mmCIF file of C-alpha atoms in Angstrom:
data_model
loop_
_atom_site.group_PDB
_atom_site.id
_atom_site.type_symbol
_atom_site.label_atom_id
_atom_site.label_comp_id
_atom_site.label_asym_id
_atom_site.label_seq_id
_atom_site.Cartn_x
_atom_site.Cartn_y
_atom_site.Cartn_z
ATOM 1 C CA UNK A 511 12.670 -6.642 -12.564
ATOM 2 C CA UNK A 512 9.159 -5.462 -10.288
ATOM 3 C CA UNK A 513 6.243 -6.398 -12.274
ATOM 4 C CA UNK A 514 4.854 -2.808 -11.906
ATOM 5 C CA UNK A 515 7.208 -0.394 -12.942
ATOM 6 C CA UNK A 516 6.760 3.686 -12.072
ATOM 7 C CA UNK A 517 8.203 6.405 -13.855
ATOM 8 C CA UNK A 518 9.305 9.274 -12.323
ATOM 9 C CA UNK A 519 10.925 8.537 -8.802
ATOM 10 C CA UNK A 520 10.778 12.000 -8.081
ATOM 11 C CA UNK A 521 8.902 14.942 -9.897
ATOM 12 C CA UNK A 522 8.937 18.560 -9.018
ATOM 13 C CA UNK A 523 6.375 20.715 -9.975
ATOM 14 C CA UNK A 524 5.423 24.803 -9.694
ATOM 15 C CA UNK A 525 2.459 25.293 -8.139
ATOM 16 C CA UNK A 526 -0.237 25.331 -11.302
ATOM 17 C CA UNK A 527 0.918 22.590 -13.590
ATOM 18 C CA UNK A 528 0.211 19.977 -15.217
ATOM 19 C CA UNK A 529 1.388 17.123 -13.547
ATOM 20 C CA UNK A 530 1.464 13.566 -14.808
ATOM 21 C CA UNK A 531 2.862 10.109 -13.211
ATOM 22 C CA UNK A 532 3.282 6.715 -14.921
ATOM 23 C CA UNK A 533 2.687 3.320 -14.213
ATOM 24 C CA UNK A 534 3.419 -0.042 -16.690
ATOM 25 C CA UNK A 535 2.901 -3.440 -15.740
ATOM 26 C CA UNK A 536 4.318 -6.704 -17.266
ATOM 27 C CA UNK A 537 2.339 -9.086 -16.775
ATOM 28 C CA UNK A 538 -1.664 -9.149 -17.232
ATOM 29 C CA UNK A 539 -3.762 -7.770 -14.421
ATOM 30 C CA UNK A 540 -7.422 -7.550 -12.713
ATOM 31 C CA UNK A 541 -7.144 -4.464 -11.537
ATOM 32 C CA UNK A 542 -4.944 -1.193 -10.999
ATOM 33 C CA UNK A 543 -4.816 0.941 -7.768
ATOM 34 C CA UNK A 544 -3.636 4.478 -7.158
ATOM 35 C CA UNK A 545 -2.390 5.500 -4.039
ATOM 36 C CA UNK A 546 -1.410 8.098 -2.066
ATOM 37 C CA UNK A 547 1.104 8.686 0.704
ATOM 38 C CA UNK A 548 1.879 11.707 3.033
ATOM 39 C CA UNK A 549 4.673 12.870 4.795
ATOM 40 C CA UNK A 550 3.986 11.314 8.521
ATOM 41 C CA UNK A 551 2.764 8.011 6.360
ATOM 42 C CA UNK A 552 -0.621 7.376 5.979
ATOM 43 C CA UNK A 553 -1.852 5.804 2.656
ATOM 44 C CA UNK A 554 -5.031 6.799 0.993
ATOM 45 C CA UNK A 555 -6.627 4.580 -2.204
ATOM 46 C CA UNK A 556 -7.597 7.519 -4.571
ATOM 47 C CA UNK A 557 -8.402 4.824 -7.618
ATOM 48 C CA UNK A 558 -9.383 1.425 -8.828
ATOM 49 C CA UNK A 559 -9.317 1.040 -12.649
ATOM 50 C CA UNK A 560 -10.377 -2.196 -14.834
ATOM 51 C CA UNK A 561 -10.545 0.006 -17.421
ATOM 52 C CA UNK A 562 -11.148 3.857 -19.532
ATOM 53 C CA UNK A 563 -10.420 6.634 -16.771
ATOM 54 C CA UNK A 564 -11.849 7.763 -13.681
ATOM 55 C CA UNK A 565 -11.402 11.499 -12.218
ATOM 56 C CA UNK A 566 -12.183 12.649 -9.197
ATOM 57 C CA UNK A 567 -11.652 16.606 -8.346
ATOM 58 C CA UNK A 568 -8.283 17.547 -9.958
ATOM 59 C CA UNK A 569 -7.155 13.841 -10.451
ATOM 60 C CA UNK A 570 -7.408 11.438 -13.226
ATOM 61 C CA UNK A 571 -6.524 7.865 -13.609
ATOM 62 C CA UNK A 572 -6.397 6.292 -16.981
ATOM 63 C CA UNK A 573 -5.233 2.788 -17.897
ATOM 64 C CA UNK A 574 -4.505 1.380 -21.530
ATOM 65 C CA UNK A 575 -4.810 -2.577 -20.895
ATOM 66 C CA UNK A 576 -3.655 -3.529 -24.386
ATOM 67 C CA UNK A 577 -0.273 -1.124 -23.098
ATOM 68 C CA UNK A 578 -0.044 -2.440 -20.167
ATOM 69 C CA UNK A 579 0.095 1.342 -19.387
ATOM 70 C CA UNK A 580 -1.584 3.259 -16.341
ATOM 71 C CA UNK A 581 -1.393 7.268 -15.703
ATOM 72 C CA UNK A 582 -2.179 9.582 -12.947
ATOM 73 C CA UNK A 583 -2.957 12.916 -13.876
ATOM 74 C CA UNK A 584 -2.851 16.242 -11.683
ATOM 75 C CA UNK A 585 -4.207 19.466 -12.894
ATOM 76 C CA UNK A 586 -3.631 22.627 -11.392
ATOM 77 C CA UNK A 587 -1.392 21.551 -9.020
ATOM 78 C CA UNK A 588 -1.233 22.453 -5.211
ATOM 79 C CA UNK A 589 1.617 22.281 -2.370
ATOM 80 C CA UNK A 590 -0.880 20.571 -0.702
ATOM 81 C CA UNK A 591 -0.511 17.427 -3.351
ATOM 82 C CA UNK A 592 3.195 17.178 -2.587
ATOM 83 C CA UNK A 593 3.434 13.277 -1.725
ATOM 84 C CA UNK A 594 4.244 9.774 -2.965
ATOM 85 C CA UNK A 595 2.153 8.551 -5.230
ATOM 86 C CA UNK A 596 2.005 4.839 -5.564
ATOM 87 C CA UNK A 597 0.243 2.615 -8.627
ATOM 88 C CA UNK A 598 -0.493 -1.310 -7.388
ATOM 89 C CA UNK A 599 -1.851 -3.932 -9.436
ATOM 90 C CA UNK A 600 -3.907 -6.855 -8.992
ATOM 91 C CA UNK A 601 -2.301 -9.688 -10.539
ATOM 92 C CA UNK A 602 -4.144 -12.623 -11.152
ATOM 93 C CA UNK A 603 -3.888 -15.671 -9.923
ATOM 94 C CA UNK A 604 -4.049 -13.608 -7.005
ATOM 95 C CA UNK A 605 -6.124 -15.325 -4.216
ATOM 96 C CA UNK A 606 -7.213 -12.494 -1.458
ATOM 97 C CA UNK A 607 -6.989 -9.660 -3.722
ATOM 98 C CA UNK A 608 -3.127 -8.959 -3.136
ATOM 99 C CA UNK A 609 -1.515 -6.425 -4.677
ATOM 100 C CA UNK A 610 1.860 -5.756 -6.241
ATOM 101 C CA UNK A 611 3.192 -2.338 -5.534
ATOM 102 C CA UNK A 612 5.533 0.103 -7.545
ATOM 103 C CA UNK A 613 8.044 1.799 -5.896
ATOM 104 C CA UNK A 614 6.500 5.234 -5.869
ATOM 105 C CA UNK A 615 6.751 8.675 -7.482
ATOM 106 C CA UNK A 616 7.752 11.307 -4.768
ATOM 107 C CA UNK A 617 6.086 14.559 -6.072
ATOM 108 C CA UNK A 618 6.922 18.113 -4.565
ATOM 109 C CA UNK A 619 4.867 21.270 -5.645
ATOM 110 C CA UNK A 620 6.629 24.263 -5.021
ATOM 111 C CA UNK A 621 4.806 27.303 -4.710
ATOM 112 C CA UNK B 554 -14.246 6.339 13.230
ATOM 113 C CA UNK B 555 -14.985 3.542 10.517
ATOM 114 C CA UNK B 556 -11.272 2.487 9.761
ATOM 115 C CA UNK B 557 -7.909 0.206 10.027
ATOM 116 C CA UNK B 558 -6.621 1.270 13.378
ATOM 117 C CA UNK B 559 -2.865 -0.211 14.111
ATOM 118 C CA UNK B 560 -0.999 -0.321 17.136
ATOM 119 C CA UNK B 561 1.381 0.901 18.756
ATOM 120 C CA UNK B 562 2.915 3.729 16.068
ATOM 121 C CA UNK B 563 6.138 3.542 17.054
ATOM 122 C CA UNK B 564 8.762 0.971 18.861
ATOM 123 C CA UNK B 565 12.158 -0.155 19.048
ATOM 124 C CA UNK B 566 13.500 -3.229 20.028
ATOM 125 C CA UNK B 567 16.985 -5.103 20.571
ATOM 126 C CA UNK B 568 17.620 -8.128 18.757
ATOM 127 C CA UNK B 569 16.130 -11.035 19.625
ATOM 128 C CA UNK B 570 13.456 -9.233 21.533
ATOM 129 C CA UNK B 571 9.820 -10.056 20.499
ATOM 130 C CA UNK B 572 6.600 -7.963 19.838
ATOM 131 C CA UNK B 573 3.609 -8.432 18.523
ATOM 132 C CA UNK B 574 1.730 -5.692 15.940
ATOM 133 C CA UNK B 575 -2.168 -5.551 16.069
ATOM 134 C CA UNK B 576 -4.437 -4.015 13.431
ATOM 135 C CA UNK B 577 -8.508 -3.465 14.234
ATOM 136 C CA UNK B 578 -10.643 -2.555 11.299
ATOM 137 C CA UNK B 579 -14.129 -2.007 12.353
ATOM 138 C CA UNK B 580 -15.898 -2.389 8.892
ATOM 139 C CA UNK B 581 -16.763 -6.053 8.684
ATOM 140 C CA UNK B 582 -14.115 -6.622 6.304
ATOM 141 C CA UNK B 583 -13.250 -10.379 4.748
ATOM 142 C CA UNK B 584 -9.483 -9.743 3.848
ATOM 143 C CA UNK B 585 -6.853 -8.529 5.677
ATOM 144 C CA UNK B 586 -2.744 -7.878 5.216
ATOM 145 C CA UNK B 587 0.140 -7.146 6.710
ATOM 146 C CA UNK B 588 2.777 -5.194 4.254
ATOM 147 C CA UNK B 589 6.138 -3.300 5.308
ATOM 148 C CA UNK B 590 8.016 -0.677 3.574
ATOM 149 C CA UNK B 591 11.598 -0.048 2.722
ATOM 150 C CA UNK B 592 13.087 2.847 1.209
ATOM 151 C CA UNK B 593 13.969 2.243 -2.538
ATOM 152 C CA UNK B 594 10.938 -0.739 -2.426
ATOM 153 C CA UNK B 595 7.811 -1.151 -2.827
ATOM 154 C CA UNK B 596 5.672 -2.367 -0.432
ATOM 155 C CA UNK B 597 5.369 -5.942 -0.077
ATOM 156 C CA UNK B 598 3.726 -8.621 1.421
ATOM 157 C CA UNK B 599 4.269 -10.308 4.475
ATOM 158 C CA UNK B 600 1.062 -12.182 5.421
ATOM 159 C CA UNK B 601 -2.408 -12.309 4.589
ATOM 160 C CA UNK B 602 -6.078 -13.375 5.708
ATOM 161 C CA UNK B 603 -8.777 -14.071 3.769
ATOM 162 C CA UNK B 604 -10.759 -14.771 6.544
ATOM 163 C CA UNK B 605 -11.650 -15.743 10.175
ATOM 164 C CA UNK B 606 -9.270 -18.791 11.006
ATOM 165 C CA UNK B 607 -6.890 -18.053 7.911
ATOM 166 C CA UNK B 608 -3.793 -16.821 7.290
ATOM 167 C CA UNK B 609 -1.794 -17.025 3.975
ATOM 168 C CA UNK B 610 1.831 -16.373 3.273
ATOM 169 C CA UNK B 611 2.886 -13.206 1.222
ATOM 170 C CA UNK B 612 5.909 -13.040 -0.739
ATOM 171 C CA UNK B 613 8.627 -12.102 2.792
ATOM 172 C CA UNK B 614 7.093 -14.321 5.196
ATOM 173 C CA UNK B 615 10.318 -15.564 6.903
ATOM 174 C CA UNK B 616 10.645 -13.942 10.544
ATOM 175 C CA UNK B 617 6.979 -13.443 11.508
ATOM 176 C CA UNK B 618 3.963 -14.926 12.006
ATOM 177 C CA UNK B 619 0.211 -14.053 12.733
ATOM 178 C CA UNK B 620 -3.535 -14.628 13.687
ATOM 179 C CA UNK B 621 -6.545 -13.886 13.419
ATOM 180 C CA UNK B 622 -8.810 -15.083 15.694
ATOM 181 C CA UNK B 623 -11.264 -13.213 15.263
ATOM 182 C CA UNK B 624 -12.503 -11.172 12.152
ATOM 183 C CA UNK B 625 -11.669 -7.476 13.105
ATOM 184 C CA UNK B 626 -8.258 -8.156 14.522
ATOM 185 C CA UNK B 627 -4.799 -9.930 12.544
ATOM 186 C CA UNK B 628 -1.803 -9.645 14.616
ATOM 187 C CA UNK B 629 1.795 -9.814 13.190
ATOM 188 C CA UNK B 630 4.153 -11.382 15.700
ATOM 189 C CA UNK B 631 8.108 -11.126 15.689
ATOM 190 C CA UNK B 632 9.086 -14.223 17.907
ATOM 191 C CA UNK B 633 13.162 -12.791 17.446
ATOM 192 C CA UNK B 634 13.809 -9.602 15.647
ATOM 193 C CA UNK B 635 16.383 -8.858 13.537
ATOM 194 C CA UNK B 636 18.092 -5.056 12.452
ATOM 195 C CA UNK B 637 16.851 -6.742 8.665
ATOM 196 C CA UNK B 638 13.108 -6.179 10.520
ATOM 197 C CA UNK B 639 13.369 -2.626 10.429
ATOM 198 C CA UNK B 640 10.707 -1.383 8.810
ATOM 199 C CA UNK B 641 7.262 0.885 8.473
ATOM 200 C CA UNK B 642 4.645 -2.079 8.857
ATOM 201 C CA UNK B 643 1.666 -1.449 7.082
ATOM 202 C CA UNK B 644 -2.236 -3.154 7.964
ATOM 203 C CA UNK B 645 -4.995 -2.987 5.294
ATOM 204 C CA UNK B 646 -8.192 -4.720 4.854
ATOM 205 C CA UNK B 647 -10.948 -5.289 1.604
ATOM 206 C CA UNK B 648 -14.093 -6.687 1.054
ATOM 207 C CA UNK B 649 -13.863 -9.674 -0.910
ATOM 208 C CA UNK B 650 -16.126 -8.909 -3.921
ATOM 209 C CA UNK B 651 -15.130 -4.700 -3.458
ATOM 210 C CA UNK B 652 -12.096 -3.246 -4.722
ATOM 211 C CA UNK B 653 -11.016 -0.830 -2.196
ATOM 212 C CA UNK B 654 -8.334 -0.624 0.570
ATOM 213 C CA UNK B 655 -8.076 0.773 3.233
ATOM 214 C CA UNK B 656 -4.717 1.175 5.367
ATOM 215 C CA UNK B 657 -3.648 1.647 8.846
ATOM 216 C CA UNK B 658 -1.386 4.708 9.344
ATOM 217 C CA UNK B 659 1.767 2.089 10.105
ATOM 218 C CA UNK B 660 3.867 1.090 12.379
ATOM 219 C CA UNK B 661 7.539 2.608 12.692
ATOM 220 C CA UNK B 662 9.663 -0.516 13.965
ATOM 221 C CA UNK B 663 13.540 -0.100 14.608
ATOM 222 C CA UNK B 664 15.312 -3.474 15.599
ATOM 223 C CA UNK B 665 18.862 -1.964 17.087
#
């Protein structure tokens, strides 16, 4: 069983909603990364969380560390955010900050 | 541009053929990583540097080694690929104290 666990795989999505992508973790952690990959395969880090919630434009990350529970958020959703969306963690003892990646939620927004 | 810059993008190879994959990031970072990607899987780890000098194993070490000579460059080596090598090979970098990543735009490999 992965240590960081993502639910959905795959999420589609008209064009306007409300989208939202999970991420739990088993064991504890130092930190918890949101990524971003396109079609053609470049990653982008959109978040780091400790803790609380961070937004940034249309996105927000929250994490629940007693839960062990991490969520992406999406409003008003664009074709242009169709991607995979991947949550990481930082599990400690972790020398080199290393991460430990979920599989990934492939999101599609149709228009 | 400031960045993780990997080389080449794409390549096939026969087995037991050997390469070498470089990644340049020009923004003084400490760490470094190699990572690959397989459908169904999350990225993983294959090596890592925490520093001029230093490499570290990741958790799928067994096929390939690396270096880093010097602080802007790590270079994953294939000495004999394998079709199991196939792969998108990934190159990021961090600060030590910082948070953030920042990742090359991969390497396709194909081992036929």
């Amino acid at each position: 069983k992965n240590e960081v666990e993502q639910s959905p795989q795959n999420l589609t999505a008209q064009e306007g909603e409300f989208i939202t992508i999970n991420c739990s973790y088993s064991v504890g952690i130092s930190a918890l990364h949101w990524l971003q990959q396109h079609p053609g395969g470049g990653i982008v880090s959109l978040f780091m969380l400790s803790s609380g919630k961070k937004k940034h434009g249309r996105l927000i990350a929250t994490i629940n560390i007693q839960e062990k529970h991490s969520s992406l958020h999406i409003t008003a959703s664009h074709p242009r955010d169709s991607a995979v969306y991947i949550c990481a963690a930082k599990i400690p003892p972790t020398s080199g900050s290393r991460l430990t990646f979920g599989e990934g939620t492939q999101l599609t927004v149709n228009p | 541009n400031a960045g993780v810059t990997q080389t080449p993008k794409f390549r096939v190879l026969k087995t037991g053929q050997s390469m070498t994959l470089l990644c340049a990031q020009d923004m003084n970072h400490e760490y470094m990583y190699w990572y690959r990607q397989d459908p169904g899987m999350g990225l993983r780890l294959i090596h890592y540097s925490v520093g001029e000098g230093t490499t570290a194993k990741g958790e799928v070490p067994d096929g390939y080694n690396v270096s880093r000579l010097k602080k802007q460059n790590f270079l994953l080596g294939l000495e004999s690929a394998a079709p199991s090598q196939t792969s998108v090979y990934f190159c990021a970098s961090s600060y030590s104290a910082a948070p953030g990543y920042t990742f090359g735009s991969g390497t396709r490999l194909t081992v036929v």
